[in-house]
Coordinates of C-alpha atoms and ligand atoms in Angstrom, one line a residue:
M4 CA 0.1 -0.2 0.0
K5 CA 1.2 3.6 -1.0
V6 CA 1.9 6.2 2.0
K7 CA -1.0 8.8 1.7
H8 CA -0.4 12.6 1.9
T9 CA -0.2 13.8 5.2
D10 CA -4.1 13.9 6.3
S11 CA -4.4 18.3 6.0
Y12 CA -6.7 20.5 4.4
Y13 CA -4.5 20.7 1.4
A14 CA -4.4 16.9 0.7
A15 CA -8.2 16.9 1.6
S16 CA -8.4 19.6 -1.5
R17 CA -6.1 18.8 -3.9
N18 CA -7.7 19.4 -7.3
Q19 CA -5.5 16.2 -9.2
Q20 CA -5.2 13.2 -7.9
F21 CA -1.8 10.7 -9.3
D22 CA -1.3 7.2 -9.1
F23 CA 2.3 6.6 -10.4
P24 CA 4.0 3.3 -11.0
K25 CA 6.7 1.5 -8.7
L26 CA 9.5 1.6 -10.4
M27 CA 10.3 -2.2 -11.2
G28 CA 13.1 -3.0 -13.3
D29 CA 16.0 -1.4 -15.5
H30 CA 16.0 2.0 -17.0
V31 CA 18.4 4.4 -18.3
A32 CA 17.6 8.6 -18.3
D33 CA 20.3 11.6 -19.0
V34 CA 19.0 13.0 -15.6
C35 CA 17.6 11.7 -12.6
V36 CA 15.5 13.6 -9.8
I37 CA 15.0 11.9 -6.6
G38 CA 12.2 13.7 -4.7
S39 CA 9.2 15.4 -6.0
G40 CA 8.5 18.6 -4.2
I41 CA 8.8 21.7 -5.6
T42 CA 12.9 21.5 -6.0
G43 CA 12.2 17.5 -7.7
A44 CA 9.5 19.2 -9.9
T45 CA 10.3 22.1 -11.1
A46 CA 14.0 20.4 -12.2
A47 CA 11.9 17.4 -14.1
L48 CA 9.9 20.3 -15.8
E49 CA 12.5 22.5 -17.3
L50 CA 15.1 19.6 -18.0
A51 CA 11.9 17.8 -19.8
N52 CA 11.5 21.2 -21.5
K53 CA 14.9 21.1 -22.9
G54 CA 15.1 17.9 -24.3
F55 CA 16.2 15.4 -21.5
K56 CA 14.6 12.7 -20.9
V57 CA 14.2 12.8 -17.1
I58 CA 13.1 10.2 -14.2
V59 CA 11.9 11.9 -10.8
L60 CA 12.1 9.0 -8.0
E61 CA 9.4 9.4 -5.2
A62 CA 9.9 7.3 -1.8
N63 CA 6.5 8.2 -0.9
R64 CA 3.8 10.0 -3.2
V65 CA 4.4 13.0 -5.6
G66 CA 4.1 15.9 -3.2
W67 CA 4.4 14.3 -0.1
G68 CA 7.0 16.7 1.7
A69 CA 7.3 20.0 2.8
S70 CA 6.2 20.8 -0.4
G71 CA 2.6 20.0 0.2
R72 CA 2.4 20.6 3.7
S73 CA 3.5 24.1 3.8
G74 CA 2.0 27.5 5.3
G75 CA 2.8 28.4 1.4
Q76 CA 3.5 31.6 2.0
A77 CA 6.1 32.6 -1.6
I78 CA 8.0 35.5 0.3
F79 CA 11.1 38.0 -1.6
G80 CA 15.1 36.8 0.2
W81 CA 16.3 34.2 2.3
A82 CA 15.7 33.1 5.9
S83 CA 19.1 33.9 6.6
E84 CA 18.8 38.1 6.0
Q85 CA 20.9 39.9 3.5
D86 CA 23.7 41.4 6.4
T87 CA 24.1 37.6 7.1
L88 CA 24.2 36.6 4.0
E89 CA 27.1 39.6 2.9
K90 CA 29.1 38.9 6.0
L91 CA 29.4 35.1 4.5
V92 CA 29.7 35.6 0.7
G93 CA 30.4 39.8 0.7
K94 CA 28.2 42.1 -0.6
S95 CA 28.4 41.8 -4.7
D96 CA 27.6 38.0 -4.0
A97 CA 24.7 38.8 -1.7
R98 CA 23.3 40.8 -3.8
K99 CA 23.2 38.1 -6.6
L100 CA 21.9 36.2 -4.2
W101 CA 18.5 39.1 -3.2
D102 CA 18.2 38.9 -7.2
I103 CA 17.5 35.4 -7.2
S104 CA 14.9 34.9 -4.3
V105 CA 13.4 38.0 -6.3
E106 CA 13.6 36.3 -9.7
A107 CA 12.2 33.0 -7.9
L108 CA 9.1 34.9 -6.8
A109 CA 8.5 36.2 -10.3
L110 CA 9.5 32.7 -11.8
T111 CA 6.4 31.7 -9.0
K112 CA 4.0 33.4 -10.6
S113 CA 5.2 33.0 -14.6
N114 CA 4.6 28.9 -13.8
I115 CA 1.4 29.3 -12.4
N116 CA 0.6 31.1 -15.6
K117 CA 2.4 29.5 -18.1
Y118 CA 0.9 25.8 -16.8
S119 CA -2.5 27.4 -15.8
I120 CA -1.8 25.7 -12.5
D121 CA -5.0 26.2 -10.1
C122 CA -3.3 27.1 -6.8
D123 CA -5.1 29.7 -4.9
W124 CA -2.4 32.6 -5.2
R125 CA -3.0 36.1 -3.7
D126 CA -1.0 38.7 -4.0
G127 CA 0.2 40.3 -0.6
M128 CA 2.8 39.0 2.4
V129 CA 3.2 40.9 5.8
H130 CA 5.9 40.6 8.7
V131 CA 4.4 41.9 11.5
G132 CA 6.5 43.0 14.6
V133 CA 4.9 42.4 18.3
K134 CA 7.1 44.5 20.1
P135 CA 9.5 48.0 20.1
R136 CA 12.4 46.3 19.8
H137 CA 10.6 44.4 16.1
D138 CA 9.2 47.9 15.1
K139 CA 12.6 48.9 14.8
E140 CA 14.6 45.8 13.8
L141 CA 11.1 45.8 11.0
K142 CA 12.0 49.5 10.1
A143 CA 16.3 48.6 9.6
W144 CA 15.0 45.7 7.3
Y145 CA 13.0 48.0 4.8
D146 CA 15.5 50.4 4.9
D147 CA 18.3 48.8 4.0
L148 CA 15.7 46.9 1.1
T149 CA 14.3 50.1 -0.2
E150 CA 17.9 51.7 -0.2
N151 CA 20.7 49.2 -0.5
Y152 CA 18.1 46.5 -2.5
G153 CA 16.5 49.1 -4.8
Y154 CA 13.2 46.8 -3.4
E155 CA 10.2 49.3 -4.5
S156 CA 6.7 46.7 -3.5
L157 CA 7.6 47.1 0.1
E158 CA 5.5 49.1 2.1
M159 CA 6.1 50.1 6.3
W160 CA 2.9 49.9 8.0
D161 CA 2.5 51.4 11.7
Q162 CA 0.7 50.0 14.5
E163 CA -3.1 51.6 13.0
K164 CA -2.4 50.4 9.3
T165 CA -1.2 46.8 10.7
H166 CA -4.6 46.3 13.2
H167 CA -6.4 47.9 9.9
H168 CA -5.2 44.8 7.9
I169 CA -5.2 42.3 10.2
A170 CA -7.1 42.2 13.4
S171 CA -5.2 41.6 16.1
K172 CA -4.3 43.8 19.0
K173 CA -1.0 41.4 18.9
Y174 CA 1.2 43.7 16.1
T175 CA 2.9 46.8 16.6
S176 CA 4.3 47.1 13.7
G177 CA 4.4 45.8 10.0
M178 CA 6.7 46.0 6.9
F179 CA 4.4 45.0 3.6
D180 CA 5.4 43.5 0.3
S181 CA 2.8 43.3 -2.2
N182 CA 5.0 41.1 -4.4
S183 CA 4.8 38.3 -2.0
G184 CA 1.8 36.1 -1.7
H185 CA 0.8 32.5 -0.9
L186 CA -0.7 29.8 -3.1
H187 CA -2.1 26.3 -1.7
P188 CA 1.8 24.3 -1.5
L189 CA 0.4 20.9 -2.6
N190 CA -1.7 22.3 -5.8
Y191 CA 1.3 24.1 -7.0
T192 CA 3.4 21.3 -6.4
L193 CA 1.2 18.8 -8.5
G194 CA 0.5 21.6 -11.2
L195 CA 4.3 21.3 -12.0
V196 CA 4.5 17.4 -11.7
N197 CA 1.4 17.7 -14.2
A198 CA 3.3 19.7 -16.5
A199 CA 6.6 17.7 -16.4
K200 CA 4.7 14.8 -17.0
Q201 CA 3.1 16.6 -20.2
A202 CA 6.7 17.2 -21.0
G203 CA 8.0 13.8 -20.7
A204 CA 8.8 13.7 -17.1
E205 CA 8.2 10.4 -15.9
F206 CA 7.3 9.8 -12.4
Y207 CA 7.8 7.1 -10.1
E208 CA 6.1 6.5 -6.7
D209 CA 7.0 4.0 -3.8
S210 CA 10.4 4.2 -5.0
A211 CA 12.9 5.2 -2.6
V212 CA 16.4 5.7 -4.0
T213 CA 18.4 3.4 -1.2
K214 CA 21.8 3.6 -2.6
I215 CA 23.7 5.3 -5.3
E216 CA 26.8 3.8 -7.2
H217 CA 28.0 6.7 -8.0
G218 CA 30.3 7.4 -11.7
D219 CA 29.6 8.1 -15.4
P220 CA 27.0 7.2 -15.2
A221 CA 25.9 7.1 -11.7
T222 CA 23.7 3.9 -11.1
L223 CA 20.3 4.6 -7.9
F224 CA 18.9 1.8 -7.0
T225 CA 15.4 1.0 -5.2
K226 CA 13.7 -2.0 -4.1
N227 CA 12.3 -3.0 -7.5
G228 CA 14.7 -1.5 -10.1
T229 CA 17.3 0.6 -11.1
V230 CA 18.4 3.3 -12.8
K231 CA 21.6 4.4 -14.8
A232 CA 22.0 8.2 -15.2
N233 CA 24.6 10.9 -16.7
H234 CA 22.9 13.6 -14.2
V235 CA 21.6 13.2 -10.5
I236 CA 19.6 15.7 -8.4
L237 CA 18.9 14.9 -5.1
A238 CA 15.7 16.9 -3.9
C239 CA 15.2 15.7 -0.7
N240 CA 15.3 18.2 1.8
A241 CA 14.5 17.5 5.1
Y242 CA 13.6 13.9 4.1
M243 CA 17.1 12.7 3.1
D244 CA 17.3 9.4 5.8
G245 CA 20.0 8.3 4.9
L246 CA 20.7 7.9 1.5
E247 CA 23.6 10.9 1.3
T248 CA 25.0 11.3 4.9
K249 CA 27.1 13.8 4.0
L250 CA 24.5 15.9 2.8
E251 CA 22.1 14.9 5.7
N252 CA 24.6 16.1 7.9
K253 CA 24.4 19.5 6.8
V254 CA 20.9 20.2 7.9
M255 CA 18.7 20.0 10.9
P256 CA 15.3 18.5 10.2
V257 CA 12.9 20.6 12.8
G258 CA 9.0 19.6 12.9
T259 CA 6.7 23.1 12.3
Y260 CA 2.9 22.7 12.3
I261 CA -0.3 24.3 10.9
C262 CA -4.0 23.6 11.7
A263 CA -7.2 24.6 9.0
T264 CA -10.8 26.1 10.9
E265 CA -13.8 25.0 9.2
P266 CA -14.5 27.4 6.5
L267 CA -15.8 31.0 8.3
G268 CA -17.2 32.6 4.9
E269 CA -15.3 35.6 3.0
D270 CA -16.8 38.1 5.3
F271 CA -15.3 36.8 8.7
T272 CA -11.7 35.9 7.2
G273 CA -12.0 39.3 4.7
A274 CA -12.3 40.8 8.4
L275 CA -10.0 38.9 9.7
M276 CA -7.6 39.2 7.2
K277 CA -8.3 42.4 4.5
D278 CA -7.5 42.1 1.3
H279 CA -6.5 37.9 1.9
I280 CA -2.5 38.9 2.3
A281 CA -0.6 36.6 4.7
A282 CA 1.1 37.0 7.7
C283 CA 4.4 36.0 9.4
D284 CA 5.6 37.5 12.5
I285 CA 9.6 37.7 12.7
N286 CA 9.5 36.1 16.5
F287 CA 12.3 33.1 16.0
V288 CA 10.1 30.4 16.6
L289 CA 7.5 32.5 14.4
D290 CA 3.7 32.3 14.0
Y291 CA 2.4 32.8 10.3
F292 CA -1.5 32.2 9.0
R293 CA -3.3 33.2 6.4
C294 CA -6.8 32.5 5.0
S295 CA -7.6 29.6 2.0
G296 CA -9.2 30.3 -1.6
D297 CA -12.2 28.3 0.9
H298 CA -12.0 31.1 3.9
R299 CA -10.6 29.0 6.1
M300 CA -7.8 30.8 8.6
L301 CA -4.7 28.5 8.1
F302 CA -2.6 29.2 10.8
G303 CA 1.0 27.7 11.6
G304 CA 3.7 27.9 14.2
R305 CA 5.9 25.8 17.0
V306 CA 8.6 23.7 16.3
S307 CA 9.7 20.5 16.9
Y308 CA 12.9 19.6 17.4
S309 CA 12.5 16.2 18.5
G310 CA 10.5 15.7 15.2
V311 CA 8.0 14.6 17.7
A312 CA 4.7 16.2 17.4
P313 CA 3.3 18.9 20.1
F314 CA 1.3 16.6 22.4
N315 CA -2.2 17.1 21.4
L316 CA -1.5 19.5 17.9
E317 CA -5.0 20.9 17.2
K318 CA -5.1 22.1 21.1
A319 CA -2.3 23.5 20.8
M320 CA -2.4 25.2 17.8
R321 CA -6.1 26.3 18.8
G322 CA -4.2 28.2 21.5
R323 CA -2.3 29.8 19.4
M324 CA -4.2 30.7 17.4
V325 CA -6.9 32.4 19.6
D326 CA -4.4 33.6 21.1
I327 CA -3.6 35.7 18.2
F328 CA -7.4 36.5 17.3
P329 CA -9.9 35.9 19.9
Q330 CA -12.9 36.0 17.3
L331 CA -12.1 32.2 16.4
S332 CA -12.5 31.0 20.1
D333 CA -15.6 29.5 18.9
A334 CA -13.9 28.0 15.2
K335 CA -13.6 24.5 14.7
I336 CA -10.0 23.0 13.6
D337 CA -11.4 20.7 10.8
Y338 CA -6.9 19.7 10.0
A339 CA -3.8 20.0 11.9
W340 CA -0.8 18.8 10.6
G341 CA 3.4 18.7 10.6
G342 CA 6.2 18.8 8.7
N343 CA 10.1 18.8 8.6
V344 CA 11.7 21.6 7.5
A345 CA 15.6 21.2 7.2
I346 CA 17.5 24.1 8.7
T347 CA 21.0 25.1 8.3
M348 CA 23.0 26.1 10.9
N349 CA 23.3 29.8 9.7
R350 CA 19.6 30.0 8.0
A351 CA 21.4 29.8 4.0
P352 CA 20.8 27.4 1.5
H353 CA 22.8 25.0 0.7
F354 CA 22.9 23.8 -2.7
G355 CA 25.9 22.9 -5.6
R356 CA 27.0 19.8 -6.9
L357 CA 27.9 16.5 -4.3
K358 CA 30.5 14.9 -7.4
P359 CA 31.1 16.5 -10.6
N360 CA 27.9 14.9 -12.3
V361 CA 25.5 15.0 -8.6
Y362 CA 23.7 18.4 -8.4
F363 CA 21.7 19.0 -4.9
A364 CA 19.3 21.9 -3.5
Q365 CA 18.9 22.0 0.0
G366 CA 18.0 23.9 3.6
F367 CA 16.0 26.6 2.9
S368 CA 15.1 26.3 6.1
G369 CA 11.2 27.7 5.9
H370 CA 11.9 29.9 3.1
G371 CA 11.1 27.4 -0.3
I372 CA 8.4 28.1 -1.3
A373 CA 9.8 30.7 -4.2
A374 CA 13.1 29.4 -3.6
T375 CA 13.3 25.9 -4.3
G376 CA 11.7 26.3 -7.6
W377 CA 14.8 29.1 -8.8
Q378 CA 17.3 27.0 -7.8
A379 CA 15.7 24.1 -9.5
H380 CA 15.1 26.0 -13.2
Ligands
FAD430 C1 4.6 23.2 7.8 C2 5.8 23.5 6.9 C3 5.1 25.3 6.6 C4 6.0 26.0 5.7 N1 6.0 27.1 5.7 C5 6.6 27.7 4.5 C6 6.1 28.8 4.8 O1 5.3 29.3 4.1 N2 7.0 29.5 2.8 C7 8.3 29.4 2.7 O2 8.3 29.4 1.7 N3 8.3 27.7 2.4 C8 7.9 26.8 3.5 N4 8.0 26.0 4.3 C9 9.5 24.7 4.0 C10 9.0 24.8 1.5 O3 7.8 24.6 2.2 C11 10.6 24.2 1.8 O4 11.0 25.1 1.9 C12 9.8 23.6 0.7 O5 8.6 22.7 -0.2 C13 10.8 22.4 0.1 O6 11.0 22.1 -0.7 P1 11.8 20.4 -1.9 O7 11.0 20.1 -3.1 O8 13.3 20.6 -2.0 O9 11.2 19.1 -0.6 P2 9.8 18.6 -0.3 O10 8.8 18.9 -0.3 O11 10.3 18.3 1.2 O12 10.3 17.0 -0.9 C14 11.1 15.9 -0.7 C15 10.8 14.8 -1.8 O13 11.7 13.9 -1.6 C16 11.8 12.6 -1.3 N5 12.6 11.8 -0.9 C17 13.2 12.1 0.0 N6 14.3 11.0 -0.1 C18 14.3 10.3 -1.3 C19 14.7 9.2 -1.5 N7 15.7 8.8 -1.1 N8 14.1 8.7 -2.4 C20 13.5 9.1 -3.3 N9 12.4 10.2 -2.7 C21 13.0 10.9 -1.5 C22 10.5 12.4 0.3 O14 9.4 11.9 0.0 C23 10.1 14.3 -0.8 O15 8.8 13.9 -1.4 C24 7.4 25.0 5.3 C25 7.4 23.8 5.5 C26 6.7 23.1 6.5 C27 7.0 21.4 6.3

C-alpha cells in the first residue's frame, strides 16, 4: 500500500490525483531526480522542456514532503537575512542571491500562469512585529531593502495600519510586500508535476532510492529497480533519510505545524485579514497565517526539534491562534498537521554539486516555496 499524503487541508482539497507506478526493472535516463517536491518537480519540468529524458523517483507520493504541507507563503529573500549573507559571501554575491530570490518569486507566478496551475495564488504578505524592538528591526530591514537593494514593492505600516489589515491587537508594526504572496502548496506542486509529466518526465512513486553508485553514469537503486543516469539531482530536503549522509549532516530537520479551521465565509476572513494577504511575525519561533481559497484560517507555528509533534496538536495550535485572534475562539478546527523544514546552521540555503554529475539543493530553512523553484530551473 502506497503511503498517503499527510492528513491535511491541502490533501483534502487537492485538485489532481496521481497514481504513478513503482519503479520496476532497469531504466536509463539523462537525468534522474530524487524527490518530487517543488525542487524536484521544477527541475524535472525545466529539463524535460529542454528535451532531456528525465526520471523522477519519489519515496512516497508526489508532493508528499514539505512542499505539500507548507504554509504556502512565497516571500522575497532567504531565511538568513541579507546582512548575514553579506558577511558570509561578500556584498556582491549577497546581491546576486537577493536577485535570485526576487527572480524566484517571478518564476513562481510565471509557472502558475504558463501552466495554468490552479493553486489559489493571492498577492500580498506582511512581516509583523509584536514589540518595540521588532518595530526597529522591521524599519531597519525596510531601509536596507529599499535603499541598498532597490526593492520597491515594500511599505512600512505603523500599528494603526497593521491593525487595519490584521484584526489582532498583538501587532505593533508591519513591513508589507505587494510582490510576495501565498498559494495552495500541494496544488502548486501537483501542477508542476503535471506540467513535467506532459513535457515527458517519467514519475515513479513508492520508489525510495536506497543507494547511489557514483560514476559516469551513476546507478541509482530502489527496492525493485535501477536507473542509470548521466546526471543526478538530489531534491530530498528534510526527508533524505540516510541516502547521502554528507549532505544530510548539513541540515537539521525541524517540525513545524499548521491548523485549518472550518470554512468561515469570505466576509469573516476578509474582516480578519483585509485583502486576503498572508502574515508572519518575526519572532525566532514564529507564527505564520493566511486564509485559504475557501475562507478558512490556516494558522502555523510552533516547532519541534525532536521530530515529535506537540501533544494534542489541534489543541496546541488552537491556543496559539486564539491568542492572536480571539474572534476564532468558537471556530472548529478541521485539520492539524505538521512537516519538516530543513534548517542550516546559518539559515543560508545549501546547494551545489556532490560529484561532477550530482547536484543537490536543500536547507531552505522554512523559506523554500519560491526559492526551491528558482535553483531547480
Ligand atoms: C509545515 C511547513 C510550513 C512551511 N511554510 C513555508 C512557508 O510559508 N513559506 C516558505 O517559503 N516555506 C515554507 N516551508 C518550507 C518549504 O515548504 C520547503 O522549503 C520546500 O517545500 C522544500 O521543497 P523540496 O522540494 O526541496 O522538498 P520536499 O517538498 O520536502 O520534497 C522532498 C521529497 O523527497 C522525497 N525523498 C526523500 N528521500 C528520498 C529518497 N531516498 N528517494 C526518493 N525520494 C525521496 C520525499 O519523500 C519528499 O517527497 C514550510 C515547510 C513546512 C513543513
